[in-house]
CSV table of C-alpha atoms (C1' of nucleotides) in Angstrom, one decimal:
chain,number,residue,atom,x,y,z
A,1,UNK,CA,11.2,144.5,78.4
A,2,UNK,CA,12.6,141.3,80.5
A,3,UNK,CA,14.2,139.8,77.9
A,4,UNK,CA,16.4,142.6,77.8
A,5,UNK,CA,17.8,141.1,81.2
A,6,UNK,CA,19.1,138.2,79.3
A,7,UNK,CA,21.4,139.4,76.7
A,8,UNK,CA,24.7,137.4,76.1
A,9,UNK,CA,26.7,140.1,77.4
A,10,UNK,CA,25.2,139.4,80.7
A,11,UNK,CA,26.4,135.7,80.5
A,12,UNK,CA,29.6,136.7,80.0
A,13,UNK,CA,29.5,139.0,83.0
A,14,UNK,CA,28.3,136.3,84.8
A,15,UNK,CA,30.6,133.9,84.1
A,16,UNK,CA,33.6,136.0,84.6
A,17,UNK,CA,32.0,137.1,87.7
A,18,UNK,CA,31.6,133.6,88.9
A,19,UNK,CA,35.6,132.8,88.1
A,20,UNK,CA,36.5,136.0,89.8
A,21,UNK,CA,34.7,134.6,93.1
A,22,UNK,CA,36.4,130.9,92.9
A,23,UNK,CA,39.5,132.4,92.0
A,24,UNK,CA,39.1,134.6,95.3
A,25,UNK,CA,37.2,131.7,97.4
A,26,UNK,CA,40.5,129.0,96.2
A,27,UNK,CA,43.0,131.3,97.9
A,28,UNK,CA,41.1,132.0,100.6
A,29,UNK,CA,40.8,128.6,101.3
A,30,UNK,CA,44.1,127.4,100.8
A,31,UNK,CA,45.8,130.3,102.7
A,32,UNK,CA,42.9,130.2,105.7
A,33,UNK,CA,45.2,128.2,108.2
A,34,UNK,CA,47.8,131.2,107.7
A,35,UNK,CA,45.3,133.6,109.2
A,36,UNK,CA,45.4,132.1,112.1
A,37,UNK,CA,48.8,132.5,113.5
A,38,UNK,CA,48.7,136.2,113.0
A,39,UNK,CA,49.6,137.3,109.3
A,40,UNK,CA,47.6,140.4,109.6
A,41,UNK,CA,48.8,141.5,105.7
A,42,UNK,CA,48.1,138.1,104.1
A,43,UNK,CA,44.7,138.9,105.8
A,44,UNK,CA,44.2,142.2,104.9
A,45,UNK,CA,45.0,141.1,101.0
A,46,UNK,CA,42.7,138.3,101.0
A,47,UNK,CA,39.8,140.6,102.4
A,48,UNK,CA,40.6,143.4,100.0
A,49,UNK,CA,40.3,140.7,96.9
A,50,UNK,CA,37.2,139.0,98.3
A,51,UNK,CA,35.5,142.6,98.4
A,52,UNK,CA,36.6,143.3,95.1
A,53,UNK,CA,35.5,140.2,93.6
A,54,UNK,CA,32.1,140.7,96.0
A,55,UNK,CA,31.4,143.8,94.4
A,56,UNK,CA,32.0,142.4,90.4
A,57,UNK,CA,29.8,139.7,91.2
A,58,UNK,CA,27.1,141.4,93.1
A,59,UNK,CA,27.0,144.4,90.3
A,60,UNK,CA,26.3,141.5,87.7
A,61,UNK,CA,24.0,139.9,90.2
A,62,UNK,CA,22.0,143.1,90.5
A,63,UNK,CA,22.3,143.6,86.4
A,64,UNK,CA,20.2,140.1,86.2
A,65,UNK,CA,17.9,141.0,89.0
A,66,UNK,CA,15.4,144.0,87.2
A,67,UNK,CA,12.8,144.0,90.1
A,68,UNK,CA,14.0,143.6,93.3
A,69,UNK,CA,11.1,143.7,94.8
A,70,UNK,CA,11.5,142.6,98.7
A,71,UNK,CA,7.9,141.1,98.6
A,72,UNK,CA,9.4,138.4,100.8
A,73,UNK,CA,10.2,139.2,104.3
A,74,UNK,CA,14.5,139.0,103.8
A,75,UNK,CA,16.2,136.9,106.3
A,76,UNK,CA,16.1,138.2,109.7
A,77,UNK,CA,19.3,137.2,111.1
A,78,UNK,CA,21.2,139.8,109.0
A,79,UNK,CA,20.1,143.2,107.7
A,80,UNK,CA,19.7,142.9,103.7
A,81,UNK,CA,20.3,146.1,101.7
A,82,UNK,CA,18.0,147.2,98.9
A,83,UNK,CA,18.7,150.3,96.8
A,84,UNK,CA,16.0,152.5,97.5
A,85,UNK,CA,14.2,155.0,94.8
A,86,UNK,CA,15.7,158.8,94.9
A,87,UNK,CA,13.5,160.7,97.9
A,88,UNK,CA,12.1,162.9,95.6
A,89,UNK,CA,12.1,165.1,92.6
A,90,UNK,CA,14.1,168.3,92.4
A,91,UNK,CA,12.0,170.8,92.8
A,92,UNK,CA,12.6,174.7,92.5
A,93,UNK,CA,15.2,176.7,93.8
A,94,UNK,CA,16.3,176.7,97.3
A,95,UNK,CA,16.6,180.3,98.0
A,96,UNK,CA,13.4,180.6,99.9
A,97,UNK,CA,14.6,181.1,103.5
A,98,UNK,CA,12.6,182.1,106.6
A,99,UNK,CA,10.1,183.9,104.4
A,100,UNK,CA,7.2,183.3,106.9
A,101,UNK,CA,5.7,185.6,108.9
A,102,UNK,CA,6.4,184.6,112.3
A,103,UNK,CA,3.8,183.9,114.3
A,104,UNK,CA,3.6,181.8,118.0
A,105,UNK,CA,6.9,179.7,116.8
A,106,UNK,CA,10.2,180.9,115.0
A,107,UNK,CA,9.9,180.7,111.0
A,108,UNK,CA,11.5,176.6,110.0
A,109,UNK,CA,13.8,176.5,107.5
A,110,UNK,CA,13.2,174.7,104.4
A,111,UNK,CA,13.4,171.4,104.6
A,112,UNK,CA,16.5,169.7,104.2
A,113,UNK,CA,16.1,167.3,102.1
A,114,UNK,CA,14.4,169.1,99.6
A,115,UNK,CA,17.5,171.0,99.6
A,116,UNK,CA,20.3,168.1,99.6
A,117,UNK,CA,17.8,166.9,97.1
A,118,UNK,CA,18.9,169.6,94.3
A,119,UNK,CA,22.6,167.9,95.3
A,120,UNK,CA,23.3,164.8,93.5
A,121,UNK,CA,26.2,164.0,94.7
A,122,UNK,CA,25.8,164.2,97.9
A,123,UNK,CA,22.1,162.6,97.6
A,124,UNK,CA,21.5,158.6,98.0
A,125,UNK,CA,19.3,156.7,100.0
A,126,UNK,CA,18.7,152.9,100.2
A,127,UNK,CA,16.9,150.3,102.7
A,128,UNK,CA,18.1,148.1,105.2
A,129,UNK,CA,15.7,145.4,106.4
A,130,UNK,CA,17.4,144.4,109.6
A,131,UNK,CA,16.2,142.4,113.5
A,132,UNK,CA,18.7,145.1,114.6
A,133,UNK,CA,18.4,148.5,113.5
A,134,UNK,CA,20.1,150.2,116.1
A,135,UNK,CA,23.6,148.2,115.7
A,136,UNK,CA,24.8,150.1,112.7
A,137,UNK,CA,28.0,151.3,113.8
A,138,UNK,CA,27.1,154.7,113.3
A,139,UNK,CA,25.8,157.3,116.2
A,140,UNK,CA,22.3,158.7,115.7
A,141,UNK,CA,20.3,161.0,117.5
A,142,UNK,CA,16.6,160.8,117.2
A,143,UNK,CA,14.8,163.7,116.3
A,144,UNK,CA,10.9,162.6,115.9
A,145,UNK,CA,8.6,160.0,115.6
A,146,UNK,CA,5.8,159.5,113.6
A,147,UNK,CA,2.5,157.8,113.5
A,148,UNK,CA,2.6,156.7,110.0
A,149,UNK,CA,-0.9,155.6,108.0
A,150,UNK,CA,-1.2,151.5,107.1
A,151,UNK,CA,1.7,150.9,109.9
A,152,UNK,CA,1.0,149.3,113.4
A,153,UNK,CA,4.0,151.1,114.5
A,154,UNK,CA,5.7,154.5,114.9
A,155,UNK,CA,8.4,155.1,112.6
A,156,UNK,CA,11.3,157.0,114.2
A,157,UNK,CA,13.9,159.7,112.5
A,158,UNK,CA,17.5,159.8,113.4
A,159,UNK,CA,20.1,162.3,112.3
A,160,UNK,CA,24.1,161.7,112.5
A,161,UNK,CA,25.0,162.9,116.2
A,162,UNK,CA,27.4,165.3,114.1
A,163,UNK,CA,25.5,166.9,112.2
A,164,UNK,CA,26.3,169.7,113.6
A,165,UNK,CA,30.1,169.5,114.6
A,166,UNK,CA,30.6,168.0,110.9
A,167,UNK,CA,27.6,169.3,109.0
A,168,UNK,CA,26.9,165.2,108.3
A,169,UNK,CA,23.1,165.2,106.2
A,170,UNK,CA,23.0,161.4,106.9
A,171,UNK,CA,19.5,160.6,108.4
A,172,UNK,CA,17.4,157.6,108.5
A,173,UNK,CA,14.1,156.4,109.9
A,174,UNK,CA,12.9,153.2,111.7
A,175,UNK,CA,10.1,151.2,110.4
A,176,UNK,CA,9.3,148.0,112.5
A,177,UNK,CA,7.5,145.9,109.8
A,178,UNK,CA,3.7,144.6,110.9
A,179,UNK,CA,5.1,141.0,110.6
A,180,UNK,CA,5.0,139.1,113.8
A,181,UNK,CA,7.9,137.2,113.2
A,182,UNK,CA,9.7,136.3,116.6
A,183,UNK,CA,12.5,139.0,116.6
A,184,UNK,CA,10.8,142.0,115.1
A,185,UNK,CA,12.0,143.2,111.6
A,186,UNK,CA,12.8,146.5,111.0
A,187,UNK,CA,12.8,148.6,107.5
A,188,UNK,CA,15.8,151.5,108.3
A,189,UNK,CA,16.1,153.6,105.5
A,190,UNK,CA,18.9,155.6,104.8
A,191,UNK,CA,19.2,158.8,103.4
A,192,UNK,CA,22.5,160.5,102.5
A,193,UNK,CA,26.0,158.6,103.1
A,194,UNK,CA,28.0,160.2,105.9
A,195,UNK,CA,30.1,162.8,105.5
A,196,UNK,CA,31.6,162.8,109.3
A,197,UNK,CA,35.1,160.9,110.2
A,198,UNK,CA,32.8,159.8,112.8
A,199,UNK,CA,30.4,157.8,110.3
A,200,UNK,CA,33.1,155.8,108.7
A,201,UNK,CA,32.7,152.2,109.7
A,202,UNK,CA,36.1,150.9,109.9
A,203,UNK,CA,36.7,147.6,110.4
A,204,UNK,CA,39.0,146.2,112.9
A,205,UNK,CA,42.5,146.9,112.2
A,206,UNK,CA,41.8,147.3,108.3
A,207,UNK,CA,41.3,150.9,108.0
A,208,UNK,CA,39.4,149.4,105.1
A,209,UNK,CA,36.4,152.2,104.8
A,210,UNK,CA,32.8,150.4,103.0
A,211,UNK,CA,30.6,152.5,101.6
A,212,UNK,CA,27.2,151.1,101.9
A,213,UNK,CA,26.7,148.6,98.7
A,214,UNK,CA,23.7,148.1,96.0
A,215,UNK,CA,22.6,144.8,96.6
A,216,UNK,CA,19.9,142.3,95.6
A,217,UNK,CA,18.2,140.9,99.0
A,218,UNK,CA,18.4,137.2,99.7
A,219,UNK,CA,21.2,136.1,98.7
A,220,UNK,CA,24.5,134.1,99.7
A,221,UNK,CA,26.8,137.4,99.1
A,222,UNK,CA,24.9,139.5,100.4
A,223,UNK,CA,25.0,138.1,103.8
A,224,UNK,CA,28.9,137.3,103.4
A,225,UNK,CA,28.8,141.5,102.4
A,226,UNK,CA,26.3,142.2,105.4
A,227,UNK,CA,29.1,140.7,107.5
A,228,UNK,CA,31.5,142.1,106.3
A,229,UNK,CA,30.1,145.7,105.7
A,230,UNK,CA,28.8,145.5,109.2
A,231,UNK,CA,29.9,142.4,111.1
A,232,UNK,CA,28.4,144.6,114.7
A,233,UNK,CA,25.2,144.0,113.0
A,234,UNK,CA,24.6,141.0,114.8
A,235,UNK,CA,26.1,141.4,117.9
A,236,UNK,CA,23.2,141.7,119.9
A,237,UNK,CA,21.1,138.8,120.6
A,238,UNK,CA,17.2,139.8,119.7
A,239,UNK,CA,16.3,138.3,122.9
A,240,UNK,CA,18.4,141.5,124.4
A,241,UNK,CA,16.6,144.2,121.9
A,242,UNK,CA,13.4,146.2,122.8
A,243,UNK,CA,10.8,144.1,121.3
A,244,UNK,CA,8.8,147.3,119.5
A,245,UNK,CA,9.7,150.8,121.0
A,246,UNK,CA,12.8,151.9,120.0
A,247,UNK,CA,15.8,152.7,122.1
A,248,UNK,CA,16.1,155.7,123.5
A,249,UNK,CA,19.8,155.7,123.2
A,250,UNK,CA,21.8,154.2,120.3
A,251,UNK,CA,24.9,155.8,121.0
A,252,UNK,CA,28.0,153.2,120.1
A,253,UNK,CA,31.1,155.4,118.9
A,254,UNK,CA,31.7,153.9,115.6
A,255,UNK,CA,35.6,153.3,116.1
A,256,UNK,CA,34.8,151.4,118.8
A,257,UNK,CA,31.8,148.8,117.9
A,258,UNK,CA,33.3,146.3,120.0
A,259,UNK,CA,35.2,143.5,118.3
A,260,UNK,CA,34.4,140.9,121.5
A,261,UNK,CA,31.6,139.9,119.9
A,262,UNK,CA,31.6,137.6,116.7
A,263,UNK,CA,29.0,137.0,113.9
A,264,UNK,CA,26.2,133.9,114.9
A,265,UNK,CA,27.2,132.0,111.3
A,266,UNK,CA,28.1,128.7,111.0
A,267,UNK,CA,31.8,129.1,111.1
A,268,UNK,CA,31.8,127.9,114.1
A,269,UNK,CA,29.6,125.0,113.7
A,270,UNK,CA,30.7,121.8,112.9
A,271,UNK,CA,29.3,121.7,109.5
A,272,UNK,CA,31.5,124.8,108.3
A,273,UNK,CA,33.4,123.7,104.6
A,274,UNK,CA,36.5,125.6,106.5
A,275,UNK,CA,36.5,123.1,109.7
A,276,UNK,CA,38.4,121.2,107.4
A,277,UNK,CA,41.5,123.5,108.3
A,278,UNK,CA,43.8,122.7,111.0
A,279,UNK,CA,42.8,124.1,113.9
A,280,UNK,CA,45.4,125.9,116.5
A,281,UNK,CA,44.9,125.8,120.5
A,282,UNK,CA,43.7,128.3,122.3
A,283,UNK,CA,47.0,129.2,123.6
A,284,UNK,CA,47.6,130.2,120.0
A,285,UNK,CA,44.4,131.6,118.9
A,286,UNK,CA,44.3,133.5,122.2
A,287,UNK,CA,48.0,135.3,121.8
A,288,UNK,CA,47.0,136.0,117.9
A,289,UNK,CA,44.0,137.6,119.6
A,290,UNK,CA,45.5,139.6,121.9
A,291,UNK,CA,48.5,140.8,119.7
A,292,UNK,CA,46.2,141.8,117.5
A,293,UNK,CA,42.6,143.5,118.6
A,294,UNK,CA,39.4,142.6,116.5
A,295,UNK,CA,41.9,139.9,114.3
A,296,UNK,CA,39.3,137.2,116.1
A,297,UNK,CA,36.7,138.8,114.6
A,298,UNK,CA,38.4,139.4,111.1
A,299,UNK,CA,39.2,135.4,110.8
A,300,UNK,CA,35.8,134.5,112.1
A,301,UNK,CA,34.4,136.9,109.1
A,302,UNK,CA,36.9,135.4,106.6
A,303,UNK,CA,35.6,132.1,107.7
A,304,UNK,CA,32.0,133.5,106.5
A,305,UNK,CA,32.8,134.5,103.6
A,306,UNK,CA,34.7,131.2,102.4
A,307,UNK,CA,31.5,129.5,103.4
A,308,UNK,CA,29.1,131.6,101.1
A,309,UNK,CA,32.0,131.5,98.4
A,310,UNK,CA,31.5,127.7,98.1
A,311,UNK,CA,28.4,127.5,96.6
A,312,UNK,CA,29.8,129.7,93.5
B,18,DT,C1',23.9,171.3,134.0
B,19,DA,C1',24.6,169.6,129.5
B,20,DA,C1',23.0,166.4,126.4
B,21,DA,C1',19.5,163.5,124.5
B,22,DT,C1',14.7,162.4,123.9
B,23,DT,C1',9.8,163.5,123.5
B,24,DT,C1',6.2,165.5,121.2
B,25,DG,C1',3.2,168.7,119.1
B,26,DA,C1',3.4,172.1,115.5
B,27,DC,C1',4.9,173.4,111.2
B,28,DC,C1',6.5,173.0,106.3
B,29,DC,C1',6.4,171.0,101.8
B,30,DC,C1',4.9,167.7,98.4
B,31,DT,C1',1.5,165.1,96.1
C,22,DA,C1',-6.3,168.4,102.2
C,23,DG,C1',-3.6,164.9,103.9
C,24,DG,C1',0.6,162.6,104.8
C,25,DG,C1',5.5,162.5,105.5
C,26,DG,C1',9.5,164.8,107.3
C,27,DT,C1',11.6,168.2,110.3
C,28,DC,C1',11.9,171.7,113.9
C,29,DA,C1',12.3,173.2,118.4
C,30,DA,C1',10.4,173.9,123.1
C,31,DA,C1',9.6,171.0,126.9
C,32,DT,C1',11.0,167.2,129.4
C,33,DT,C1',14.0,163.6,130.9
C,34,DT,C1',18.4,161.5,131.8
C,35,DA,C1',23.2,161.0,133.0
DNA sequence: TAAATTTGACCCCT
DNA sequence: AGGGGTCAAATTTA
C-alpha cells in the first residue's frame, strides 16, 4: 500500500515542485533589497508567487507524506497545521426540531454540527498544534468547557463572536497537551472555515485573504506558511500567556492584529542567508514603515520565507 | 446595563 | 451507558 507513495509521477511532481520554489526563492532574493525602500507592488507580487509556489510544493509534500501522524510533539514556537479527519458521519435527516417534551429546561436544538455535518461544503475541520492558541487573528467567544477522559486538562469550546450577526458555524476547541514542555502546547482544532468578513485574516496591506492550508507538520514550509498564514501567531511571548487556564477573553478584532510586533525567526539574527543584502538606516527603514503600516512586518515575513526557501 | 464567561444539564453518537 | 459537544441560566466583568 506504501509503495503506492512512490510512483514516478510523484518524482516528477516533486521535482517540478522543487524548481517552482527556487525559481520563486531566486527572485526573491535578488529583488529583497527593493523591498526595503517601499515598493509595496514588487512586494505584493513576490508574496503572491511564493504562496503559489508554497502551495504546489506543499500539496506534493503532503502527496509523499501518507501518515501524518503528529506522534512527535511539532515545534512549539509556531502552530503546525494537520488536516484533521471529517467530525463525523452523516447521519439522518435534520428535520427533527424541538421534538422533546419540555420539561425543567427549554427543548435544545439539534446539534449543530450534526447538522453542518450533512453540508459538505461548508464542512472542514483540521488541527493546529500551537504555544499560542488564542493569537489566531480571529475573535472567539467561549461557550463551554469540558473535562475530557485521558486529558490532565479541560478542553475549552469557542464559537466565532459572529455567529450570530453573520450566521459564522466556525468553532474550535482548546486542548492543552499533557506534555510538560516549558511553554505549554496546545491542540486547537478547527471546525468549519469562517464565513464572517470578520474571520478573514488579512494580512497587512495585502488584502491577500488565506484560507487555512493542508499541511504536513514539521517542516521548513510549513513554518514559512505558519508565518505567513498567521504571522500574529507569535506575537506573544509564552512567558506573557496563561500557563494552563485559558483566557477568559480572546477578543483581537481581526483587521487589526497588530502589525508592531514581528515574527521571533532568525531574520534578524546574524546568521540569516538574507543578511547578505544591503541593509538601509533606520532613517530609511523607519519612513518605509511609516508610509506604509504593517510593510515592517511584510519584509520581516519575506525575509522568513527566503530563509526556509534556501534549503530547497 | 450589556456583553462575555462559567457551569451544569441536556442531546446525540458510538 | 458513557463520552463529547452544545445550550442556556446564572454569574462576572467592563
Amino acid at each position: 500500500m506504501a509503495a503506492a507513495w512512490c510512483m514516478p509521477a510523484a518524482a516528477d511532481e516533486r521535482e517540478r515542485a522543487v524548481a517552482e520554489v527556487a525559481q520563486v526563492y531566486e527572485r526573491i532574493k535578488i529583488q529583497q533589497p527593493l523591498l526595503q525602500v517601499h515598493h509595496q507592488q514588487l512586494a505584493q507580487s513576490l508574496l503572491s508567487d511564493a504562496l503559489r509556489a508554497l502551495n504546489v510544493a506543499l500539496s506534493v509534500m503532503k502527496q509523499q507524506r501518507p501518515s501524518p501522524a503528529p506522534a512527535t510533539t511539532p515545534p512549539v514556537t509556531s502552530s503546525v497545521v494537520v488536516k484533521a479527519e471529517s467530525p463525523r458521519s452523516p447521519s439522518a435527516s435534520a428535520d427533527s426540531e424541538a421534538i422533546a417534551t419540555p420539561t425543567e429546561r427549554r427543548p435544545k436544538k439539534r446539534r449543530s454540527s450534526v447538522m453542518e455535518g450533512n453540508n459538505k461544503t461548508s464542512s472542514s475541520s483540521w488541527v493546529d498544534f500551537t504555544t499560542v492558541p488564542y493569537e489566531d487573528g480571529y475573535e472567539w467567544r467561549k461557550y463551554g468547557e469540558k473535562k475530557i477522559n485521558g486529558t490532565s486538562y479541560t478542553r475549552s469550546y469557542f464559537r466565532c463572536t459572529y455567529k450570530d450577526d453573520a450566521g459564522c458555524l466556525a468553532t474550535k476547541h482548546v486542548q492543552q497537551k499533557d506534555s510538560s514542555s516549558d511553554p505549554p502546547v496546545f491542540q486547537v482544532t478547527y471546525n468549519n472555515k469562517h464565513t464572517c468578513n470578520n474571520g478573514k485574516l488579512i494580512l497587512p496591506f495585502m488584502n491577500i485573504k488565506l484560507e487555512p492550508p493542508v499541511l504536513p507538520p514539521n517542516t521548513l514550509a510549513v513554518q514559512a506558511y505558519s508565518a505567513l498564514h498567521d504571522p500574529f501567531d507569535q506575537t506573544m511571548p509564552p512567558s506573557q500567556q496563561e500557563p494552563s487556564s485559558l483566557p477568559v477573553s480572546m477578543q483581537q478584532p481581526c483587521g487589526a492584529a497588530t502589525s508592531s510586533t514581528t515574527t521571533s525567526s532568525c531574520i534578524s539574527g546574524a546568521e540569516s542567508c538574507c543578511d547578505e543584502f544591503p541593509v538601509l538606516d533606520m532613517a530609511q527603514m523607519a519612513a518605509a514603515a511609516e508610509a506604509s503600516p504593517g510593510y515592517d512586518l511584510l519584509y520581516e515575513e519575506l525575509s522568513l520565507l527566503c530563509d526556509s526557501f534556501k534549503f530547497y
